[in-house]
PDB file of C-alpha atoms and ligand atoms in Angstrom:
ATOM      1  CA  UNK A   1      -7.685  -6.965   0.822  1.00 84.00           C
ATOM      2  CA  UNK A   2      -5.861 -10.184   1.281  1.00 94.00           C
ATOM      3  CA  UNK A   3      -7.852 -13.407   2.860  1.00 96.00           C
ATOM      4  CA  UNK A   4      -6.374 -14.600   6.913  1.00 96.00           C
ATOM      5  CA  UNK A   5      -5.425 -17.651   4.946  1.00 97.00           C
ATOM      6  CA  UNK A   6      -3.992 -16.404   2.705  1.00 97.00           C
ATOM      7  CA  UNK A   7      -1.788 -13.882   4.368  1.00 97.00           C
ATOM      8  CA  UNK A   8      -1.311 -17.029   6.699  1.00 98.00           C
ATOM      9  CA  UNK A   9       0.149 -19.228   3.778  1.00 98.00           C
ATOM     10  CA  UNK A  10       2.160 -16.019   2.321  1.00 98.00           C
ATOM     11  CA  UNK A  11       3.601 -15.912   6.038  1.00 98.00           C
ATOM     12  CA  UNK A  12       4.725 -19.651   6.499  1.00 98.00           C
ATOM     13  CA  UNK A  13       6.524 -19.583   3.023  1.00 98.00           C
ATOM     14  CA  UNK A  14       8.315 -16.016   4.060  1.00 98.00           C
ATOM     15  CA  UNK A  15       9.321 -17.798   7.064  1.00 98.00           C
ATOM     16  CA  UNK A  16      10.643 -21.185   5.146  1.00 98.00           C
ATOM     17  CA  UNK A  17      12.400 -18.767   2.950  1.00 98.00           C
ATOM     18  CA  UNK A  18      14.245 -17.439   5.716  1.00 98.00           C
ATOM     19  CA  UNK A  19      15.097 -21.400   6.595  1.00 98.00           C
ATOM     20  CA  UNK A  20      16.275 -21.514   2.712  1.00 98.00           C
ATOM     21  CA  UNK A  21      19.030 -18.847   3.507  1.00 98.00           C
ATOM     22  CA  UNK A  22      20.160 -20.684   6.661  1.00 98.00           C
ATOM     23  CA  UNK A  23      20.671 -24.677   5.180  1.00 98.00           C
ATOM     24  CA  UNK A  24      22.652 -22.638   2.501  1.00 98.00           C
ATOM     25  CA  UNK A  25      24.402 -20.581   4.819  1.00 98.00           C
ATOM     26  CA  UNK A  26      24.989 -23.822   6.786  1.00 98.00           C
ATOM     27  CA  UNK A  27      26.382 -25.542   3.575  1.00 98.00           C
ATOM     28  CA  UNK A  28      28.623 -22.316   2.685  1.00 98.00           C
ATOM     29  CA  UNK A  29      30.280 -23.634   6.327  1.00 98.00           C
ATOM     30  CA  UNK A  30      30.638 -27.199   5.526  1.00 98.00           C
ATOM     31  CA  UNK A  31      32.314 -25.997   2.421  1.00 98.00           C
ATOM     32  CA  UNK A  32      34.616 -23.475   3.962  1.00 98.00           C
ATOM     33  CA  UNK A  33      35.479 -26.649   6.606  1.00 98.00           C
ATOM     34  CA  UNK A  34      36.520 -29.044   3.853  1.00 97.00           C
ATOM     35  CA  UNK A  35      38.441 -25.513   2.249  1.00 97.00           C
ATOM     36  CA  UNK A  36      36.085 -25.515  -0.824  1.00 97.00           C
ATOM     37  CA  UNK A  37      35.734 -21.601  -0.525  1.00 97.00           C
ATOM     38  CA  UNK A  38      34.847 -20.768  -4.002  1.00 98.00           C
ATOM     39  CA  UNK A  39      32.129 -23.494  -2.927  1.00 98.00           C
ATOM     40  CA  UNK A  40      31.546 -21.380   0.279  1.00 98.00           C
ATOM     41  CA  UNK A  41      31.105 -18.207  -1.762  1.00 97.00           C
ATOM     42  CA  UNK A  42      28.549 -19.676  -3.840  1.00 98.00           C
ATOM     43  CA  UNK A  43      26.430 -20.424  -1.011  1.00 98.00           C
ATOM     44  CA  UNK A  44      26.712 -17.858   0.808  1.00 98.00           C
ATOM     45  CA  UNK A  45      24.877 -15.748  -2.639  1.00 97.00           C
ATOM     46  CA  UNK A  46      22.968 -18.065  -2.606  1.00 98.00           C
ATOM     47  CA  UNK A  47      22.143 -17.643   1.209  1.00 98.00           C
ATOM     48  CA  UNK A  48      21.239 -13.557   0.427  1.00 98.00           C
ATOM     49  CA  UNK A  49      19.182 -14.938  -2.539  1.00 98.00           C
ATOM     50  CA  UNK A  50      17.224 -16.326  -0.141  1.00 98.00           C
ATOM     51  CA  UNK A  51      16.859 -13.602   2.197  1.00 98.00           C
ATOM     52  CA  UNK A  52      15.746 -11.363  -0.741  1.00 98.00           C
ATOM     53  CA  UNK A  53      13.097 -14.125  -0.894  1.00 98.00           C
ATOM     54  CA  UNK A  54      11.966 -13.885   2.632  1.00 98.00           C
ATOM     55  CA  UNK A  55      11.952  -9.829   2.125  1.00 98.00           C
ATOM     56  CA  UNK A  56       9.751 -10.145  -1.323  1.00 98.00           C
ATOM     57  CA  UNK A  57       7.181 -11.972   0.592  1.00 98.00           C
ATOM     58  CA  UNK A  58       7.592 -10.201   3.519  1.00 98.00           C
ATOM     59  CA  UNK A  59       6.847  -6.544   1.365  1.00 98.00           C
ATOM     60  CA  UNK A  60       3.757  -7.738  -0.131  1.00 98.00           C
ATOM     61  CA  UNK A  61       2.068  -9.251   3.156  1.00 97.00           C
ATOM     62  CA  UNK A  62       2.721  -5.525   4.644  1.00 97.00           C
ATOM     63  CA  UNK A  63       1.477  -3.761   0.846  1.00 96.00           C
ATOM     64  CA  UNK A  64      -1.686  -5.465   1.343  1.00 97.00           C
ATOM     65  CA  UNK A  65      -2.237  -4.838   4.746  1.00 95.00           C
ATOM     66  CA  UNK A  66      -1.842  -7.910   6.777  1.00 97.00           C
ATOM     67  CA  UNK A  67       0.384  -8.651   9.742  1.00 96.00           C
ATOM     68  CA  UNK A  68       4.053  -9.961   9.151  1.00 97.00           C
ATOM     69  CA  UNK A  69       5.088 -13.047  11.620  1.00 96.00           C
ATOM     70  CA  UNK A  70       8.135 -13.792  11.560  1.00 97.00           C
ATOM     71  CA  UNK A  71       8.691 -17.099  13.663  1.00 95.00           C
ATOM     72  CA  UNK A  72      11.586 -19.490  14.468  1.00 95.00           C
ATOM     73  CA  UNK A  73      13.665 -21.055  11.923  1.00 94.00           C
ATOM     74  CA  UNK A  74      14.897 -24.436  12.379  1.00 95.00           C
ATOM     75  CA  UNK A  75      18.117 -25.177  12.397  1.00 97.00           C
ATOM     76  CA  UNK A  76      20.267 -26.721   9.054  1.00 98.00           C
ATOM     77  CA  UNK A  77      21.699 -29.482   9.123  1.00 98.00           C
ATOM     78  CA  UNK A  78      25.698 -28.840   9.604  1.00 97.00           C
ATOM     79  CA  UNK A  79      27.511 -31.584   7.496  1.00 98.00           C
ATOM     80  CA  UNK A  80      27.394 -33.492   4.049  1.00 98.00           C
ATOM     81  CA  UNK A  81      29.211 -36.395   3.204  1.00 97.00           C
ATOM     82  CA  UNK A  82      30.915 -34.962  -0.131  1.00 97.00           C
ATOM     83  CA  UNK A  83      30.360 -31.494  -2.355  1.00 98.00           C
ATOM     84  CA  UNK A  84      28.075 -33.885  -4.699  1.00 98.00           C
ATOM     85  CA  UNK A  85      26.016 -34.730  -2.040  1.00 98.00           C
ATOM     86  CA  UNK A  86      25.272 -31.284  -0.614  1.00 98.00           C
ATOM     87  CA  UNK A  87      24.773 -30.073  -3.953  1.00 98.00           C
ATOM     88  CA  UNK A  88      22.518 -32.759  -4.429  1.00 98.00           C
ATOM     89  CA  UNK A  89      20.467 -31.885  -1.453  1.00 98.00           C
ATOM     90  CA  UNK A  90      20.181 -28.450  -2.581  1.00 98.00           C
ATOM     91  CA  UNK A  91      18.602 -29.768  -5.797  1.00 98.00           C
ATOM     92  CA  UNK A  92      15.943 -31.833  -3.924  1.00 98.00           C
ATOM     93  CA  UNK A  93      15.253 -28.902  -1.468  1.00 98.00           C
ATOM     94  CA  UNK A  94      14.785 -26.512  -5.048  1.00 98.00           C
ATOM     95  CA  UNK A  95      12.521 -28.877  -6.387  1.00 98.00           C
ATOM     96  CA  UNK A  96      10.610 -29.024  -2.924  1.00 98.00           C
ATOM     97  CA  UNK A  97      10.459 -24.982  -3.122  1.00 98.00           C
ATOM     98  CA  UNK A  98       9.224 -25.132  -6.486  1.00 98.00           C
ATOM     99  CA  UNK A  99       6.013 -27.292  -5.298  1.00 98.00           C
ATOM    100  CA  UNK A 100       5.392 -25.191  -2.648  1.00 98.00           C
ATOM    101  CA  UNK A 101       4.729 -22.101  -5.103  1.00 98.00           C
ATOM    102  CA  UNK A 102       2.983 -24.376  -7.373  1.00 98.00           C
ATOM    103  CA  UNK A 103       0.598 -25.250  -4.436  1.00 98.00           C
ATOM    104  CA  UNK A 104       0.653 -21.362  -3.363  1.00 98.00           C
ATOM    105  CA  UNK A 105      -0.795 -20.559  -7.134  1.00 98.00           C
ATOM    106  CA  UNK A 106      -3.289 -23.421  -6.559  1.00 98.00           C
ATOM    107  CA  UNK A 107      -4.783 -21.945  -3.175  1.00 98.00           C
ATOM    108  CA  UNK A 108      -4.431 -18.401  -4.584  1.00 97.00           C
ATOM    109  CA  UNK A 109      -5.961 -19.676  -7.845  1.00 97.00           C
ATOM    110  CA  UNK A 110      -9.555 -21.330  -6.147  1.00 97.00           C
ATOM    111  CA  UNK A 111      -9.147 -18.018  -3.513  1.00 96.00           C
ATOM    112  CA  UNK A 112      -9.623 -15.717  -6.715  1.00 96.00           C
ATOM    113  CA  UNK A 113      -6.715 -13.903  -5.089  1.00 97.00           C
ATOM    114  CA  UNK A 114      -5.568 -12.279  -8.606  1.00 97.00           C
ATOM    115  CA  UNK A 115      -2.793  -9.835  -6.990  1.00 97.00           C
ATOM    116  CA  UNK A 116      -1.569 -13.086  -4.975  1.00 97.00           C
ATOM    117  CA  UNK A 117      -1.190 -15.009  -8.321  1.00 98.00           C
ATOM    118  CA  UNK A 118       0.360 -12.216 -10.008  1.00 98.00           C
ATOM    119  CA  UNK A 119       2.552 -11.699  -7.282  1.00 98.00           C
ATOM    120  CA  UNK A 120       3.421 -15.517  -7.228  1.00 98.00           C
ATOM    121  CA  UNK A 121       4.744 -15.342 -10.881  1.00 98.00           C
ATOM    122  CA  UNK A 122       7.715 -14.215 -10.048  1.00 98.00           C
ATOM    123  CA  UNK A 123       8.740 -16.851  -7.764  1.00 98.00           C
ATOM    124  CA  UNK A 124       7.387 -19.502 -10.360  1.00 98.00           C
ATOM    125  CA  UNK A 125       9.779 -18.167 -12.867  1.00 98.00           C
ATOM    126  CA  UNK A 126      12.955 -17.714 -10.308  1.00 97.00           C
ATOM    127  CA  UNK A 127      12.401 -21.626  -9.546  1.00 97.00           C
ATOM    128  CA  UNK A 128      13.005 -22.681 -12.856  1.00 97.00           C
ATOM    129  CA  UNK A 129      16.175 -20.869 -12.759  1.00 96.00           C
ATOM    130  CA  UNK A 130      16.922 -21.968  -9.134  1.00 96.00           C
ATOM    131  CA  UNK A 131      16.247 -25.616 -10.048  1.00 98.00           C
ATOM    132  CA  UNK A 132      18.360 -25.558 -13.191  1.00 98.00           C
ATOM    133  CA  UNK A 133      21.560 -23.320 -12.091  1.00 97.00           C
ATOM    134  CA  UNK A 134      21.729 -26.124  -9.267  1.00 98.00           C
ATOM    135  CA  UNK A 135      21.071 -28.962 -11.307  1.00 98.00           C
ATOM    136  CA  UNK A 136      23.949 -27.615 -13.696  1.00 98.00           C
ATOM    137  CA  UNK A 137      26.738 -27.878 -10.835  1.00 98.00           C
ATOM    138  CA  UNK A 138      24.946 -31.391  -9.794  1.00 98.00           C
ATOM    139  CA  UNK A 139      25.964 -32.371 -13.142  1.00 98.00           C
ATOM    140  CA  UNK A 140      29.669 -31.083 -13.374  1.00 98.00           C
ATOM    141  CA  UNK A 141      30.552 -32.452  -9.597  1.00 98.00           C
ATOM    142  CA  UNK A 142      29.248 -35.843 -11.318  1.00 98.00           C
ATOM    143  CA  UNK A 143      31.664 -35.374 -14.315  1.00 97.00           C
ATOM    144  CA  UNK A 144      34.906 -34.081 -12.225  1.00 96.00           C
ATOM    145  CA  UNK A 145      34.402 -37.693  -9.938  1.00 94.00           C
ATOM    146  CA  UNK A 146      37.204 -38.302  -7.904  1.00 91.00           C
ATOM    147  CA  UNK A 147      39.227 -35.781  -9.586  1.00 95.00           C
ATOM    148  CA  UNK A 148      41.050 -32.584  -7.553  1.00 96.00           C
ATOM    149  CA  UNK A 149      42.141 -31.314 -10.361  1.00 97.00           C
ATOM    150  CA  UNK A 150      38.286 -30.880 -11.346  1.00 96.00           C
ATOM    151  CA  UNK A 151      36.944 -29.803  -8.184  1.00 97.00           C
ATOM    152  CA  UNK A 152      39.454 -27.098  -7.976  1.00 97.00           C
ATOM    153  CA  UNK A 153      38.487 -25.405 -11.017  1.00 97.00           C
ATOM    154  CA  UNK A 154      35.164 -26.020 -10.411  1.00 97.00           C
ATOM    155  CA  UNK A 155      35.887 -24.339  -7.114  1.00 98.00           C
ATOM    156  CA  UNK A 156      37.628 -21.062  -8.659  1.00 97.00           C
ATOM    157  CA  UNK A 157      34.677 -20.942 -10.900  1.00 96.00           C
ATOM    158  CA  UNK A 158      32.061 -20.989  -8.819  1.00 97.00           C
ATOM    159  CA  UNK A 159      33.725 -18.435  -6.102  1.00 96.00           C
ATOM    160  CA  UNK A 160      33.701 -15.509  -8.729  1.00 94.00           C
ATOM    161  CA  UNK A 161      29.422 -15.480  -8.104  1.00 83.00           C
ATOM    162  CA  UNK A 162      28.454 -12.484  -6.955  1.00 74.00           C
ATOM    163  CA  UNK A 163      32.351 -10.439  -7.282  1.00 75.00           C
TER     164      UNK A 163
HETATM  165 FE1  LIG B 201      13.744 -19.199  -2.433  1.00 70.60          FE
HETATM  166 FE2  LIG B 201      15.709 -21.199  -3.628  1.00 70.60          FE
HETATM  167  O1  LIG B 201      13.993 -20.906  -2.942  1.00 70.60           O
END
């Protein structure tokens, strides 16, 4: 039987999951605006990443036999000032994700919550890939610069994700 808290803190994280598919929904836009759709594409994977994120946490709350809330989202912001620096923000949003499962395995750690922890792992592990597959195209939109040429294969590249 799972704690109040901790179905509580399982609850809030499904629900900021669900904001996670919506700022990367919201960036697939911004792309698709400034006709970056291979950009777009990637995002919007990304976006029903996300969801299956919400939908993990939201199956294991019900498994264990606590009440799912799902509440409001707030809404993304709409616009970035260059590919680089929505990328970038979607770096320093992964990195924020990743310390709120490390805090997660913290509470579910002192709880003695071992089929929270065990269910946690998997998220721990998907960060590191999260973090890392975003930090890679942080790193080539650094290297391409200024140049289309760049940007447009960087743009084909990225729009074959998920075909
Ligand atoms: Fe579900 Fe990318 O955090």
């Amino acid at each position: 039987m799972i704690s109040d808290k901790m179905s509580a803190l399982l609850n809030e994280q499904m629900n900021r999951e669900f904001f996670n598919s919506k700022l990367y929904l919201s960036m697939a836009t911004y792309f698709y605006s400034i006709n970056l759709d291979g950009f777009a594409r990637w995002m919007e994977q990304q976006a029903i990443e996300e969801t299956g994120h919400a939908m993990r946490l939201y199956k294991h709350i019900q498994e264990r036999g606590a009440r799912i809330l799902v509440g409001a989202v707030t809404a993304p912001p709409t616009e970035w000032k260059s590919p680089l620096a929505a990328f970038e923000d979607a770096y320093k949003h992964e990195c924020k994700v990743s310390k709120e499962f490390d805090e997660l395995v913290a509470k579910a750690q002192a709880a003695k919550d071992n089929a929270t922890l065990n269910f946690l792992q998997w998220f721990v592990a998907e960060q590191v890939e999260e973090e890392a597959s975003v930090d890679a195209i942080v790193q080539k939109l650094k290297m391409a610069g200024n140049s289309v040429g760049a940007l447009m294969i960087l743009d084909q590249k990225l729009g074959i994700r998920g075909k």
